[in-house]
Short mmCIF file of C-alpha atoms in Angstrom, two decimals:
data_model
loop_
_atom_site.label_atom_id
_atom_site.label_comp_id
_atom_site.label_asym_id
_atom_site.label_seq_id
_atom_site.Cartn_x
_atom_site.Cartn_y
_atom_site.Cartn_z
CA UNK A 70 12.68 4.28 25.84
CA UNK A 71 13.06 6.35 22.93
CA UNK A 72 9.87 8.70 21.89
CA UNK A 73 8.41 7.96 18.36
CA UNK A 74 10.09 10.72 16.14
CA UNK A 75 8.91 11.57 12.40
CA UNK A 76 11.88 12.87 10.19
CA UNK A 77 10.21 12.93 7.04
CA UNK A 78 7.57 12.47 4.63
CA UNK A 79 8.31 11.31 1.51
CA UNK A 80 6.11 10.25 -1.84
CA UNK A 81 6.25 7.41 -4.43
CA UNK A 82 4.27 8.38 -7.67
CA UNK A 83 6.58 5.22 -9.77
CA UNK A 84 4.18 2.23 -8.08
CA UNK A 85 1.21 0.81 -9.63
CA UNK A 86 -1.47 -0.93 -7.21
CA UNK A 87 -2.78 -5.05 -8.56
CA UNK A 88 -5.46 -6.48 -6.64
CA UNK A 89 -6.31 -10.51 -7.49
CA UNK A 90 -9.29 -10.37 -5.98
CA UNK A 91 -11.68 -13.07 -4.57
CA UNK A 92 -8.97 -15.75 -3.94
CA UNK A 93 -9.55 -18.85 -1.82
CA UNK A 94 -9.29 -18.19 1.74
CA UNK A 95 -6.76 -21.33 1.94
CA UNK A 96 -3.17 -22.00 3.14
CA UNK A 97 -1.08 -21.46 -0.04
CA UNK A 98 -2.36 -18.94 -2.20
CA UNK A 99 -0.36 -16.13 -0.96
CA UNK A 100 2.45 -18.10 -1.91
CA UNK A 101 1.23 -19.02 -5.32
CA UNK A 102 0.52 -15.08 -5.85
CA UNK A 103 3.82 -14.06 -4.86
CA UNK A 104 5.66 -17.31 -6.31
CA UNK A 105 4.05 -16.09 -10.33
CA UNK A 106 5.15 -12.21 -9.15
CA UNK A 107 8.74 -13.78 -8.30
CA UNK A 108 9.00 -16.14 -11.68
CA UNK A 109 8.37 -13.12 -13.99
CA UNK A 110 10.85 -10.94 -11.50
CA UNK A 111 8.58 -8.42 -10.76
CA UNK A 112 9.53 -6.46 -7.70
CA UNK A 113 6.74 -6.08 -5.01
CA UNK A 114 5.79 -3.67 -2.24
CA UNK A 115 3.38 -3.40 0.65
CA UNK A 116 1.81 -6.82 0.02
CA UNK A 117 -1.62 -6.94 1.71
CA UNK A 118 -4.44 -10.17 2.41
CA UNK A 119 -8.01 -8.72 3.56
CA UNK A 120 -11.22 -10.69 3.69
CA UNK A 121 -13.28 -9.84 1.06
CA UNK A 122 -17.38 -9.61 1.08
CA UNK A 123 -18.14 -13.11 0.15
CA UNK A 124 -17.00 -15.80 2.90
CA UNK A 125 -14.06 -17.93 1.94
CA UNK A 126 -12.35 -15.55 -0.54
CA UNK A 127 -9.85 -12.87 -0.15
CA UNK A 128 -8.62 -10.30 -1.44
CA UNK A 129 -4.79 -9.75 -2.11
CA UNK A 130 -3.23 -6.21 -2.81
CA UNK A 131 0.15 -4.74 -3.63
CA UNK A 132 2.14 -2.46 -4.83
CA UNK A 133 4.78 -3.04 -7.66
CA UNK A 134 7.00 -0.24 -9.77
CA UNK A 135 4.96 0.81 -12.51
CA UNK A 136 7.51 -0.05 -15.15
CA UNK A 137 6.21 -3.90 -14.18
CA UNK A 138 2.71 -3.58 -14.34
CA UNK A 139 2.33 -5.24 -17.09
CA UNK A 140 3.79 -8.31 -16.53
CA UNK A 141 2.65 -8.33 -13.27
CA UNK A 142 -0.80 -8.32 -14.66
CA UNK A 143 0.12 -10.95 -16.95
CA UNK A 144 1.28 -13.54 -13.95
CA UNK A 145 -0.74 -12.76 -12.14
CA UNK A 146 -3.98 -13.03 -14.18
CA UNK A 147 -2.18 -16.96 -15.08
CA UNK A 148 -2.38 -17.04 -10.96
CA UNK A 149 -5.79 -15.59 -10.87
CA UNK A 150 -7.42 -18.41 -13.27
CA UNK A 151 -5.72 -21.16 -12.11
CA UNK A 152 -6.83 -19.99 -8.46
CA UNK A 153 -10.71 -19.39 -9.72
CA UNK A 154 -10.57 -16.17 -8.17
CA UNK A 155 -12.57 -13.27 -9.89
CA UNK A 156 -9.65 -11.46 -11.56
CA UNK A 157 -6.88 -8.60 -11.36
CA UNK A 158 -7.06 -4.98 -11.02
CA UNK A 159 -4.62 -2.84 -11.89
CA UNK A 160 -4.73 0.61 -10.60
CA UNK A 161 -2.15 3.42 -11.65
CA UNK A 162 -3.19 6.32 -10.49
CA UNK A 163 -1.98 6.26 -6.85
CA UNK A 164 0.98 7.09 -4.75
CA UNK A 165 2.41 5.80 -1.79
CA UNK A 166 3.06 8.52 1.03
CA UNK A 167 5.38 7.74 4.12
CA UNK A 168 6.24 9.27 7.23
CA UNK A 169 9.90 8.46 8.01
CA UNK A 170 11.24 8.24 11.28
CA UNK A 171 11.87 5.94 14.65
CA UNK A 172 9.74 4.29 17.31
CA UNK A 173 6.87 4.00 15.35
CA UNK A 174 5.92 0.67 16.95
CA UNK A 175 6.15 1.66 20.29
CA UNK A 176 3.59 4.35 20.03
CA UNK A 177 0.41 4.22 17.90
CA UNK A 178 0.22 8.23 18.29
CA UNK A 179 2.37 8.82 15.03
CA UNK A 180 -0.22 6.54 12.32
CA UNK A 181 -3.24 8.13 13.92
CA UNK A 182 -1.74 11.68 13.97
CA UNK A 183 -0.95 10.70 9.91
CA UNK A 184 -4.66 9.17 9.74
CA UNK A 185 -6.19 11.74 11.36
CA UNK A 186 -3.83 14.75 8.71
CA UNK A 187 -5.41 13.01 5.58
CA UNK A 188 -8.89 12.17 6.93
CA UNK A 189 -9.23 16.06 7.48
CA UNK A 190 -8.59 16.92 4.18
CA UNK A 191 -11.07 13.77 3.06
CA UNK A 192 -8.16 11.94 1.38
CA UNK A 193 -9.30 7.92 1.55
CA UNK A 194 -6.29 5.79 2.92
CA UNK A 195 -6.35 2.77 0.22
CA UNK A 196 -3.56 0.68 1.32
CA UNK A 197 -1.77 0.74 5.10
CA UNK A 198 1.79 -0.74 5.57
CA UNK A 199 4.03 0.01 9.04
CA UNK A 200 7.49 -0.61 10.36
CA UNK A 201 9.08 0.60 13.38
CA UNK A 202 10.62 3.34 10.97
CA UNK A 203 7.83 4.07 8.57
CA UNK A 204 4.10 4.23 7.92
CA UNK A 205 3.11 4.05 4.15
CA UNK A 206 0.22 4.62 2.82
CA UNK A 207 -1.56 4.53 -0.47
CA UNK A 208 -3.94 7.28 -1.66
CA UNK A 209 -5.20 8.63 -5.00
CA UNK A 210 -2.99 10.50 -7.48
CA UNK A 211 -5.06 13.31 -7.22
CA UNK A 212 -4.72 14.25 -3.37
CA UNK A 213 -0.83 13.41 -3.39
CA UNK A 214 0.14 17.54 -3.00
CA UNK A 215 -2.51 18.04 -0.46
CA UNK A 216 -1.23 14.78 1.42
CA UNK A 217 1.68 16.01 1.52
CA UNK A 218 1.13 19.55 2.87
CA UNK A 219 -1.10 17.85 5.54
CA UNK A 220 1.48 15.48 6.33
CA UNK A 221 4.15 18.28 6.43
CA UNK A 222 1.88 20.09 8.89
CA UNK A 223 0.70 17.99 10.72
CA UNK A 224 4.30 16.93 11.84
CA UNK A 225 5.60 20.13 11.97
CA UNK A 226 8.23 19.56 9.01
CA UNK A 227 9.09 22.67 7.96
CA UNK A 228 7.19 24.70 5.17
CA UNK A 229 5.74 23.28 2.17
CA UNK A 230 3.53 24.77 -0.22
#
């Protein structure tokens, strides 16, 4: 079996975050929130469902380039009324950083080494996505150079910074 193995870390500071938040918790509304996204040909990323606070309503985040924010906002706050969910939240001052590499599924030791890199330097994790051959995640503008040092470090990828 072939040990987990991170190549690289790489950054993504050209994606905006859009949360439609407080959506029914029903079959169907994922699909009508990426059906809107998909008639105004907005390109998506790192699409993400997570109970909200209130019972029966969820919360539904992702990541789309930030040259498309706007009409993603735009069908998506259609999406958002017709749904009777609370609203749409765009957030643009984030980037996406990813380890790069194989195996990632087979071991969990890779994401919590990466967790563990940017909880030491207090950097909040906002979004989580993984694949066998990457982890992404989604943290504040602001940290991305000290994520990436960490990250660098912490998997021994050569000097940076």
């Amino acid at each position: 079996m072939e040990k987990a193995h991170v190549s690289s870390i790489a950054y993504d500071s050209g994606e905006v975050r859009l949360t439609v938040a407080g959506v029914p918790d029903q079959p169907g509304v994922a699909a009508s929130v990426l059906a809107a996204l998909a008639a105004a040909d907005v390109p998506v990323d790192m699409v993400v469902q997570s109970s909200a606070t209130t019972a029966g309503v969820n919360d539904i985040a992702l990541m789309c380039p930030r040259g498309h924010a706007a009409a993603a906002k735009a069908a998506l706050a259609q999406t958002a009324k017709r749904l009777k969910a609370r609203g749409v939240d765009v957030q643009e001052d984030v980037v996406k950083v990813t380890a790069v590499g194989t195996g990632f599924r087979r071991s969990p030791k890779v994401a919590a080494t990466m967790f563990a890199a940017l909880a030491k330097e207090r950097i909040n994790i906002e979004m989580i996505a993984t694949s066998d051959l990457k982890i992404c995640c989604v943290v504040s503008k602001e940290h991305a150079d000290v994520a990436l040092r960490a990250l660098h470090k912490a998997f021994k990828l050569g000097r940076r910074g």
